[in-house]
Coordinates of C-alpha atoms in Angstrom, one line a residue:
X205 CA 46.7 17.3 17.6
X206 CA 48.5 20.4 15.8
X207 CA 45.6 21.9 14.5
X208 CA 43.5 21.3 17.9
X209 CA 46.2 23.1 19.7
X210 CA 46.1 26.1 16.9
X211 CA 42.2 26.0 16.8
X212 CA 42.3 26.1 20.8
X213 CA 44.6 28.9 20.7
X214 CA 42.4 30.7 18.3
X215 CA 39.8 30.3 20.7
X216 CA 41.8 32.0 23.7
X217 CA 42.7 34.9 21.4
X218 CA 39.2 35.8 20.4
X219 CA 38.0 35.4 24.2
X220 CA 40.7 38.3 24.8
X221 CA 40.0 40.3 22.3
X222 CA 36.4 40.1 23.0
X223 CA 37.2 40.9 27.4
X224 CA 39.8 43.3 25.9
X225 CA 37.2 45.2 23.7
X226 CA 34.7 45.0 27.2
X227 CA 37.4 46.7 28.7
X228 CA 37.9 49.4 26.2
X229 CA 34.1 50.1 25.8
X230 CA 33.7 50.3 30.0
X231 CA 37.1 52.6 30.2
X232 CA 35.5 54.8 26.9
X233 CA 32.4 55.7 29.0
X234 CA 33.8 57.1 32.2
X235 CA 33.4 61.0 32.6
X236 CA 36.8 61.0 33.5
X237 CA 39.7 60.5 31.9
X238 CA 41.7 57.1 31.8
X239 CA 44.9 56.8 30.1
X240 CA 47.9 55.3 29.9
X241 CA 51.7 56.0 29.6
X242 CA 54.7 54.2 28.9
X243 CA 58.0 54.6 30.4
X244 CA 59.0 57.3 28.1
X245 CA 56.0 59.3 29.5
X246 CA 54.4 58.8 25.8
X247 CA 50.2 58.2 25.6
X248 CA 49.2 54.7 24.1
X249 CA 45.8 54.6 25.2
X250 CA 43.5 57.6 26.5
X251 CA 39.6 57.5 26.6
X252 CA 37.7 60.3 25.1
X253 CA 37.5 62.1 28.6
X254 CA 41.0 62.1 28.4
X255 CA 41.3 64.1 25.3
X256 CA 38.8 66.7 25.9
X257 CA 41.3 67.4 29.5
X258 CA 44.2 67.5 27.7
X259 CA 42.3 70.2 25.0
X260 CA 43.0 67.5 22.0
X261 CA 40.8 66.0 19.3
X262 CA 39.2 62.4 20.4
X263 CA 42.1 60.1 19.5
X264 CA 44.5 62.5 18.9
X265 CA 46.3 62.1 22.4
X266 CA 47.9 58.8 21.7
X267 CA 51.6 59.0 20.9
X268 CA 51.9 62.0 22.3
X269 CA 54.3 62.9 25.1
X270 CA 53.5 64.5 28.7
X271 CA 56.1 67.1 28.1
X272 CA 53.9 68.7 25.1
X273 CA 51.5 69.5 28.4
X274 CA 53.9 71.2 31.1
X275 CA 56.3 73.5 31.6
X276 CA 59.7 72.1 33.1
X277 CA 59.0 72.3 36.6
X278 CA 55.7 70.1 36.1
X279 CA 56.8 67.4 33.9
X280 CA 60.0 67.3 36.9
X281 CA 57.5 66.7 39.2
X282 CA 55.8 64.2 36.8
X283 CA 59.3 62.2 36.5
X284 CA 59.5 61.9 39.9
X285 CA 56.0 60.0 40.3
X286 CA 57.3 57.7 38.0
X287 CA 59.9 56.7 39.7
X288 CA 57.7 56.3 42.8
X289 CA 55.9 53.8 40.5
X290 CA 58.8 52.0 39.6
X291 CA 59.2 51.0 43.3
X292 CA 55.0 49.8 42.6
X293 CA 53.8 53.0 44.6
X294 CA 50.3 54.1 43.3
X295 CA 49.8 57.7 44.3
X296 CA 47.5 60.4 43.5
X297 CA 48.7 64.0 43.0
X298 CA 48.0 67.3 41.0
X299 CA 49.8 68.9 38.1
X300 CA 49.0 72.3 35.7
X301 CA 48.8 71.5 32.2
X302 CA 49.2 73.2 29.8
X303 CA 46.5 72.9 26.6
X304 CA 47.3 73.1 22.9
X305 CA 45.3 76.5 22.7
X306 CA 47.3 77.8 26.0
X307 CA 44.3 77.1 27.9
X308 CA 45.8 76.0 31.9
X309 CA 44.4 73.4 33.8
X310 CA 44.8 71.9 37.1
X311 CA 44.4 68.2 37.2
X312 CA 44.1 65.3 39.8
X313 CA 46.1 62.2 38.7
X314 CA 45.5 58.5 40.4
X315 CA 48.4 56.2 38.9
X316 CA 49.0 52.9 39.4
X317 CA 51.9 50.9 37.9
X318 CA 51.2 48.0 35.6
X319 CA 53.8 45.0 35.3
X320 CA 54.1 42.4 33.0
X321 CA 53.9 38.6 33.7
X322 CA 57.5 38.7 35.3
X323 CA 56.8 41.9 37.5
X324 CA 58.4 44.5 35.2
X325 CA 57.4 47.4 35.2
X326 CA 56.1 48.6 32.1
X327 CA 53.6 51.5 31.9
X328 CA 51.1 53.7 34.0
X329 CA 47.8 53.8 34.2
X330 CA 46.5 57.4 35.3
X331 CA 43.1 58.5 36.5
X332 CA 42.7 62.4 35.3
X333 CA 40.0 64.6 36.6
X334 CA 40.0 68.3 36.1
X335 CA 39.8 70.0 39.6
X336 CA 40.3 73.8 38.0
X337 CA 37.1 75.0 38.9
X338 CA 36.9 73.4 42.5
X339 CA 40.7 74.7 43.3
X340 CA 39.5 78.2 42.1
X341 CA 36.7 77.7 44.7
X342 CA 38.5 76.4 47.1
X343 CA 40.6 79.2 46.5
X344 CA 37.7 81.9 46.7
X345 CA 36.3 80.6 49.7
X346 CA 39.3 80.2 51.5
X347 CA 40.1 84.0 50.6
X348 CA 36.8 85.0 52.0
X349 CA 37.4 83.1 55.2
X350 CA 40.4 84.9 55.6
X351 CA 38.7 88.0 56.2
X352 CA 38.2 87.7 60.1
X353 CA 40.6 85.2 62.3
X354 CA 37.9 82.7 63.1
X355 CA 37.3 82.0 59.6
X356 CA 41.0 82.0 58.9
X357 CA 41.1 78.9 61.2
X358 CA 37.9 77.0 59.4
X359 CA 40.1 77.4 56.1
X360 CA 43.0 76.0 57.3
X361 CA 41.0 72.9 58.9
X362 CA 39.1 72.4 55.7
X363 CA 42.2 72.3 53.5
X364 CA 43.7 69.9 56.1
X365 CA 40.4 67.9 55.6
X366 CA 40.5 67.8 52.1
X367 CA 44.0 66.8 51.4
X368 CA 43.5 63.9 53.5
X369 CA 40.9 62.8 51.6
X370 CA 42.7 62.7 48.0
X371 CA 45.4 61.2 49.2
X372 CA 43.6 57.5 49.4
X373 CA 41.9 55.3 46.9
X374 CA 40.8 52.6 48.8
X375 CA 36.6 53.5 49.1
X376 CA 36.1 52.1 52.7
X377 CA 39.1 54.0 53.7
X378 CA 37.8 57.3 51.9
X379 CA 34.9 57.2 53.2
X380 CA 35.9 57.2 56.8
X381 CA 37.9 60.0 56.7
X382 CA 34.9 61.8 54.9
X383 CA 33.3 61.2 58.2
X384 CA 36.2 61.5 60.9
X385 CA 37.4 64.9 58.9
X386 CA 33.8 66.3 58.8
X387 CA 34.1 66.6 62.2
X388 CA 37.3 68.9 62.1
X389 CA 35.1 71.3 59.8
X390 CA 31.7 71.0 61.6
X391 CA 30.7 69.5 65.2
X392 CA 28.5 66.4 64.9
X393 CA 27.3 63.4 67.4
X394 CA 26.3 61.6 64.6
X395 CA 26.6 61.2 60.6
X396 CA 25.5 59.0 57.7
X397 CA 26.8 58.4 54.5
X398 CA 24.5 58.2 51.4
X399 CA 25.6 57.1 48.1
X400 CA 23.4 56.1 45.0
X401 CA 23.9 52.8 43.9
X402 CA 24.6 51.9 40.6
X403 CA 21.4 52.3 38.3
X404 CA 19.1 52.3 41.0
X405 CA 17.4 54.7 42.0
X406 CA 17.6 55.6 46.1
X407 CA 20.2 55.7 48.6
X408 CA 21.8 53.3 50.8
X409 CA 23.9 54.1 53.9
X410 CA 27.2 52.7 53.5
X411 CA 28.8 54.4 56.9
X412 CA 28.2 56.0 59.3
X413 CA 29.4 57.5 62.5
X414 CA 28.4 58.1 66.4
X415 CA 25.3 56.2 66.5
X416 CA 24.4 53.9 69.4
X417 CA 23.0 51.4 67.1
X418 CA 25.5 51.6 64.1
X419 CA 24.2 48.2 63.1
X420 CA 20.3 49.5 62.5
X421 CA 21.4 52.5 60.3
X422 CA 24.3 50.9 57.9
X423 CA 22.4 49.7 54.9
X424 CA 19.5 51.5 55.3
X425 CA 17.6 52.7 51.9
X426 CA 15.7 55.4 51.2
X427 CA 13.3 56.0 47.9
X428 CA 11.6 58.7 47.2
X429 CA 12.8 60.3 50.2
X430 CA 11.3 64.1 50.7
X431 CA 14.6 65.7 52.0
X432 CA 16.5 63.4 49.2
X433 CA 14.7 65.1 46.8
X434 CA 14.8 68.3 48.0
X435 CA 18.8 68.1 48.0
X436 CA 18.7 66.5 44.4
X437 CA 16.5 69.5 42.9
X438 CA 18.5 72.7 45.3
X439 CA 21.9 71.1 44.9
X440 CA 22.4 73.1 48.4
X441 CA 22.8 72.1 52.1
X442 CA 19.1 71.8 53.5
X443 CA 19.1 72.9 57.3
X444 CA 16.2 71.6 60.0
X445 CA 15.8 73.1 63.2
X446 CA 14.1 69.9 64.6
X447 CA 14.4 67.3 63.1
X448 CA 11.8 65.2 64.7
X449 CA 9.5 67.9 64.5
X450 CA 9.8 67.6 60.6
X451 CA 7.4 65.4 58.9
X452 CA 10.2 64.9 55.5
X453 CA 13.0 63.5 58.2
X454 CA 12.8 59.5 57.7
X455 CA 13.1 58.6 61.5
X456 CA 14.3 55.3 60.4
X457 CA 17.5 53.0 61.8
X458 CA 18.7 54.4 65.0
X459 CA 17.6 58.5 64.6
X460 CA 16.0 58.9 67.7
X461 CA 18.5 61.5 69.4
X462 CA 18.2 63.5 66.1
X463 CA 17.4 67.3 66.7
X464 CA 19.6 69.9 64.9
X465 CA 20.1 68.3 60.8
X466 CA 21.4 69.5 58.2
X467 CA 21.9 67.3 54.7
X468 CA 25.1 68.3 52.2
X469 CA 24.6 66.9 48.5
X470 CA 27.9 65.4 47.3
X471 CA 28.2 66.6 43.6
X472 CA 30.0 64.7 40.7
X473 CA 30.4 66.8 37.7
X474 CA 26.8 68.1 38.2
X475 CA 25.1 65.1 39.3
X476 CA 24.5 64.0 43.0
X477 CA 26.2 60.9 44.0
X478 CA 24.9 61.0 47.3
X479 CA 24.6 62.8 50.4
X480 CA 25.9 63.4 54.1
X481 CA 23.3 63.4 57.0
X482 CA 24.6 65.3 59.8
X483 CA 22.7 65.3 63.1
X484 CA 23.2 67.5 66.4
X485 CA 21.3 66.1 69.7
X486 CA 20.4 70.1 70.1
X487 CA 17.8 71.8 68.0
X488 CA 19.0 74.6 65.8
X489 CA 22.4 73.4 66.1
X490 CA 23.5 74.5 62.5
X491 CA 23.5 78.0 60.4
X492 CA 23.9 79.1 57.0
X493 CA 28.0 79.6 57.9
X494 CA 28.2 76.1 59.0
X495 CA 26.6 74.8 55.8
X496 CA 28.5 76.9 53.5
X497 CA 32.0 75.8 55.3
X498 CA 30.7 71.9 55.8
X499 CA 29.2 72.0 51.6
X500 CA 32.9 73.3 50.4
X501 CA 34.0 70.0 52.2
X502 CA 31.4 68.0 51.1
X503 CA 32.2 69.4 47.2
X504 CA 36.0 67.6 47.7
X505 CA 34.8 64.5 49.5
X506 CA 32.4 64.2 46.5
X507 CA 35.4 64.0 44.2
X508 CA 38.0 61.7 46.4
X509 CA 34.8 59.3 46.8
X510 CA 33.7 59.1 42.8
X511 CA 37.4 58.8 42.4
X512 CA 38.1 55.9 44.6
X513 CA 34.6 53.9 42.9
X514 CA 36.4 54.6 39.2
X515 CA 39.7 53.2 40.8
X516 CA 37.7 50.2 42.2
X517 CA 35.8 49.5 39.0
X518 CA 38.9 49.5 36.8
X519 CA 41.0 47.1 39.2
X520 CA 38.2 45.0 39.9
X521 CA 37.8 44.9 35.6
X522 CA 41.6 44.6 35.5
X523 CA 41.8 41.5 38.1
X524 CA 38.4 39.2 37.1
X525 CA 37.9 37.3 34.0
X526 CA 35.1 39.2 31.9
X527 CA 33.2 35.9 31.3
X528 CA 32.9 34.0 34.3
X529 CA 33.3 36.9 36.7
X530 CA 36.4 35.2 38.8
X531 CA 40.0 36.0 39.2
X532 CA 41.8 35.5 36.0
X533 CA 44.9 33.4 35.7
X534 CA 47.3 36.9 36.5
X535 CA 44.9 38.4 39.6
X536 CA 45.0 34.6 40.7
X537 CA 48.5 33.9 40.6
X538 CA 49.4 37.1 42.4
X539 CA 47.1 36.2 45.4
X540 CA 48.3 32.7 45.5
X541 CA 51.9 33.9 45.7
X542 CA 50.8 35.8 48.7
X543 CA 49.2 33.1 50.1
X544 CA 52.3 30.8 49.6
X545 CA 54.8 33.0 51.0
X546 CA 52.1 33.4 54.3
X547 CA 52.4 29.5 54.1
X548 CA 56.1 30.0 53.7
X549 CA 56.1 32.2 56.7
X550 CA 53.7 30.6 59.2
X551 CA 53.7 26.7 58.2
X552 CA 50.1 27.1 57.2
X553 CA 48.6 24.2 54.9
X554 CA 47.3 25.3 51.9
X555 CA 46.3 22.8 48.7
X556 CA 45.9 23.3 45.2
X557 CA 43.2 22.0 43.3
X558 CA 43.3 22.1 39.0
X559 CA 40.0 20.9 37.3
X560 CA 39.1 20.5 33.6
X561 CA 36.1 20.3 32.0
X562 CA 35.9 17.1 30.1
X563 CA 34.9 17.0 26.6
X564 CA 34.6 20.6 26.6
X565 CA 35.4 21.4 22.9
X566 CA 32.6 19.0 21.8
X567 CA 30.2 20.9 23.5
X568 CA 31.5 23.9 21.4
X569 CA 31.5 21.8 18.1
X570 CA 28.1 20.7 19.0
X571 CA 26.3 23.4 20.5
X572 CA 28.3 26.7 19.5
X573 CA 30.3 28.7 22.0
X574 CA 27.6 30.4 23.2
X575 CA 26.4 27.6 24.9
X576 CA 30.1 26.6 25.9
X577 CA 30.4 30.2 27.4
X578 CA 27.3 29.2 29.8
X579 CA 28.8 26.0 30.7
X580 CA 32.4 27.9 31.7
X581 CA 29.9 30.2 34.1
X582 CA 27.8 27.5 35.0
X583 CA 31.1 26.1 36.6
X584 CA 32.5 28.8 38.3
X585 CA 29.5 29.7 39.6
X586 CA 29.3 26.4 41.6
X587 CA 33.0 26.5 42.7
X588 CA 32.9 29.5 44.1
X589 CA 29.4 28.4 45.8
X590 CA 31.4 25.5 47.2
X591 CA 34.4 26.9 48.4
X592 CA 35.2 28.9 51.7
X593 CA 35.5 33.3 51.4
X594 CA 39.3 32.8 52.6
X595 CA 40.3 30.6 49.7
X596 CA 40.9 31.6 46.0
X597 CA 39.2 30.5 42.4
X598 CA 40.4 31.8 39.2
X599 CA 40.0 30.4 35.7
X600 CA 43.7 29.2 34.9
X601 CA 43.1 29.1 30.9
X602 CA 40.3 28.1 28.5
X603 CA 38.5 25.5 30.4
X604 CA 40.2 24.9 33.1
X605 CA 40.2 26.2 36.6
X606 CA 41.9 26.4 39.8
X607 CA 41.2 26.7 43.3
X608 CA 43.3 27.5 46.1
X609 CA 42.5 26.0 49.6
X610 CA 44.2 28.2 52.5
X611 CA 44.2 27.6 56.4
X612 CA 43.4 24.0 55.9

C-alpha cells in the first residue's frame, strides 16, 4: 500500500510538472511581458518579453528588485498597488522605469494577486506592455489638437476615452466601451467590432452597436474581405463616401442603412488584431480629421483589447487542468465556496457528487499513461456533456472527479 501511495504521488508530481512546464512555454511566447513578484517587490519569474522591457539580458531579471527600475516617487506608487492587492484588488496602471543603460520607459502594468491554498496572499502576477511610443503619440497629437479650440475639445474627449478603456480587463466589458466611447470621439448610428480569431484567418464580429438587427450582424465572418485587406496592407483608416455604392463593402448581416463608412485597423505591436466598422446613414459623413482623431482611439482600444485576451488566456490557463481541460481542484473549490455561501444565503439545494475511476492504475500498468491520459479526457468529456452550464466539474486529484449540482 506504501509504495502505491508513493508511486501514485509520483504520478501527480510529474502531471504538474508536465501542466507547469505547458504553462511556462505558453507564458514564454507572449509578446508581452509576464512576470511575477513577491511581497518584497523581488522578480521570481519573468518571460523573455519581460526582460527585453526592463532593458536586461533573457533570464537575468529574476531576483531582482523593482526599486533597481524607479526612482522613489515610482516605486511609492508601486508600494501602494501592492497594498491594493493585498485587499485581492487587481488593477491596471502605468509607471516610468528606468533601464540599466538609463534608457526611460513608460509601462502599462495589469496585476492580479495570487494566494495560496489558505487565501494568503503571496505574490503578483503583472502584465507589462510598453506604451512609450503610443504615450509620445498620444502626446503629439493631443499637442497638435490643441492648436485651435475645437480640437482642444476632441483631445480632451479622446483622453477621457482612452482612460476608460485601460482601466478594465474583463474582454466583453472592454469591448463595449470601445464602442460606447467611440462615439464620444466620432458620431456613429452604427458600429461593428472585428477581431481575428485565433490562427484563423478572417474576422468575426464579436459586438456591435446601433443596429436594428444586432442579432444578424454578431458573429458574422468575413474572409478574404476587399476592404479587410485593404486595411491589413495601408494600416490606415479607409474612408467610403457610399457605401452601398461600393462594390468592396460586404452588405452582409443587417447593413442596409449603411451610407457614410469608414474602417479603423486596430494595431498590436505591428500586426492587425482587427478592425472597427463605423457606418453613418448619410453619405460622405466622415473626413480625413475624423479618421485621424477616431484612428488615435482605435491605436489605445487596440492595446486595452489584446490586453484583456492575454489576461483572459492566463486565468483561464491558471483556473483549468491542462489535461482534461476542466476546473482544477483550486479554480473548483473557489467556485464551489461561492456557490455554498449563495446556498448559505438563499436556502438553495445544491449536491455534491465525487466519482473515481475504478481500476484506473491498471490501465496505466497495462496500457502506459498515455492511454490512461485519454481515459481521464474521455471522462470529463462526458461529465461535462451530461451536466447543466450552471453547475461545476473539476478534477479533484488524479482520477478522481467532482461535480457540483446547484439550483436543484
Amino acid at each position: 500500500v506504501l509504495e502505491s501511495q508513493k508511486k501514485a504521488r509520483r504520478e501527480i508530481e510529474e502531471s504538474l510538472d508536465e501542466a507547469q512546464e505547458n504553462y511556462r512555454f505558453v507564458v514564454e511566447q507572449q509578446t508581452v511581458g509576464v512576470g511575477i513578484v513577491d511581497l518584497d517587490e523581488n522578480f521570481t519569474f519573468s518571460n523573455p518579453a519581460a526582460d527585453t522591457i526592463m532593458g536586461v539580458e533573457r533570464g537575468q531579471l529574476v531576483g531582482r528588485n523593482l526599486r533597481e527600475f524607479t526612482d522613489q516617487q515610482q516605486f511609492a506608487l508601486v508600494l501602494k498597488q501592492t497594498q491594493l492587492r493585498r485587499t485581492g484588488q487587481a488593477s491596471t496602471y502605468e509607471i516610468n522605469i528606468r533601464q540599466p543603460g538609463g534608457r526611460q520607459r513608460r509601462v502599462l502594468i495589469s496585476s492580479t494577486p495570487r494566494h495560496d491554498r489558505n487565501g494568503n496572499f503571496v505574490d503578483t502576477l503583472g502584465v507589462f506592455q510598453d506604451v512609450t511610443e503610443q504615450r509620445e503619440a498620444r502626446t503629439e497629437i493631443q499637442r497638435l489638437l490643441g492648436l485651435e479650440r475645437l480640437y482642444r475639445l476632441q483631445a480632451e474627449i479622446l483622453q477621457e476615452a482612452t482612460r476608460d478603456l485601460i482601466s478594465n480587463l474583463d474582454l466583453d466589458e472592454v469591448l463595449g466601451r470601445v464602442m460606447d466611447n467611440l462615439r464620444s470621439v466620432i458620431q456613429y448610428d452604427s458600429v461593428c467590432l472585428f477581431l481575428y480569431q485565433d490562427g484563423k484567418n478572417f474576422v468575426q464580429a464579436v459586438a456591435n452597436r446601433g443596429f436594428p438587427n444586432p442579432e444578424k450582424v454578431t458573429g458574422i465572418t468575413l474572409e478574404n474581405n476587399p476592404l479587410a485587406k485593404l486595411l491589413e496592407e495601408r494600416r490606415v483608416p479607409v474612408i467610403l463616401e457610399d457605401a452601398q455604392a461600393d462594390p468592396r463593402f460586404a452588405k452582409v448581416g443587417d447593413a442596409e442603412h449603411v451610407r457614410g463608412w469608414i474602417g479603423l485597423p486596430l494595431i498590436f505591436r505591428d500586426q492587425m488584431i482587427g478592425f472597427l466598422s463605423v457606418d453613418s446613414r448619410k453619405g460622405g459623413a466622415y473626413t480625413e480629421t475624423d479618421a485621424r482623431l477616431a484612428q488615435a482611439f482605435a491605436d489605445q482600444a487596440a492595446i486595452a483589447i489584446q490586453n484583456s485576451r492575454l489576461y483572459e488566456s492566463v486565468e483561464r490557463l491558471a483556473a483549468t487542468d491542462p489535461l482534461t481541460g476542466i476546473f482544477n481542484r483550486r479554480s473548483l473549490f473557489e467556485r464551489a465556496k461561492h456557490e455554498f455561501d449563495r446556498y448559505l444565503r438563499y436556502q438553495t439545494p445544491v449536491a455534491v457528487v465525487m466519482i473515481d475511476i475504478d481500476h484506473f492504475r491498471r490501465v496505466n500498468n497495462t496500457y502506459g499513461h498515455q492511454v490512461g491520459d485519454d481515459v481521464l479526457r474521455q471522462v470529463a468529456s462526458r461529465l461535462q456533456n451530461s451536466i447543466r452550464q450552471v453547475d461545476l466539474i473539476g478534477r479533484y486529484g488524479g482520477e478522481e472527479f467532482m461535480v457540483m449540482l446547484t439550483d436543484l
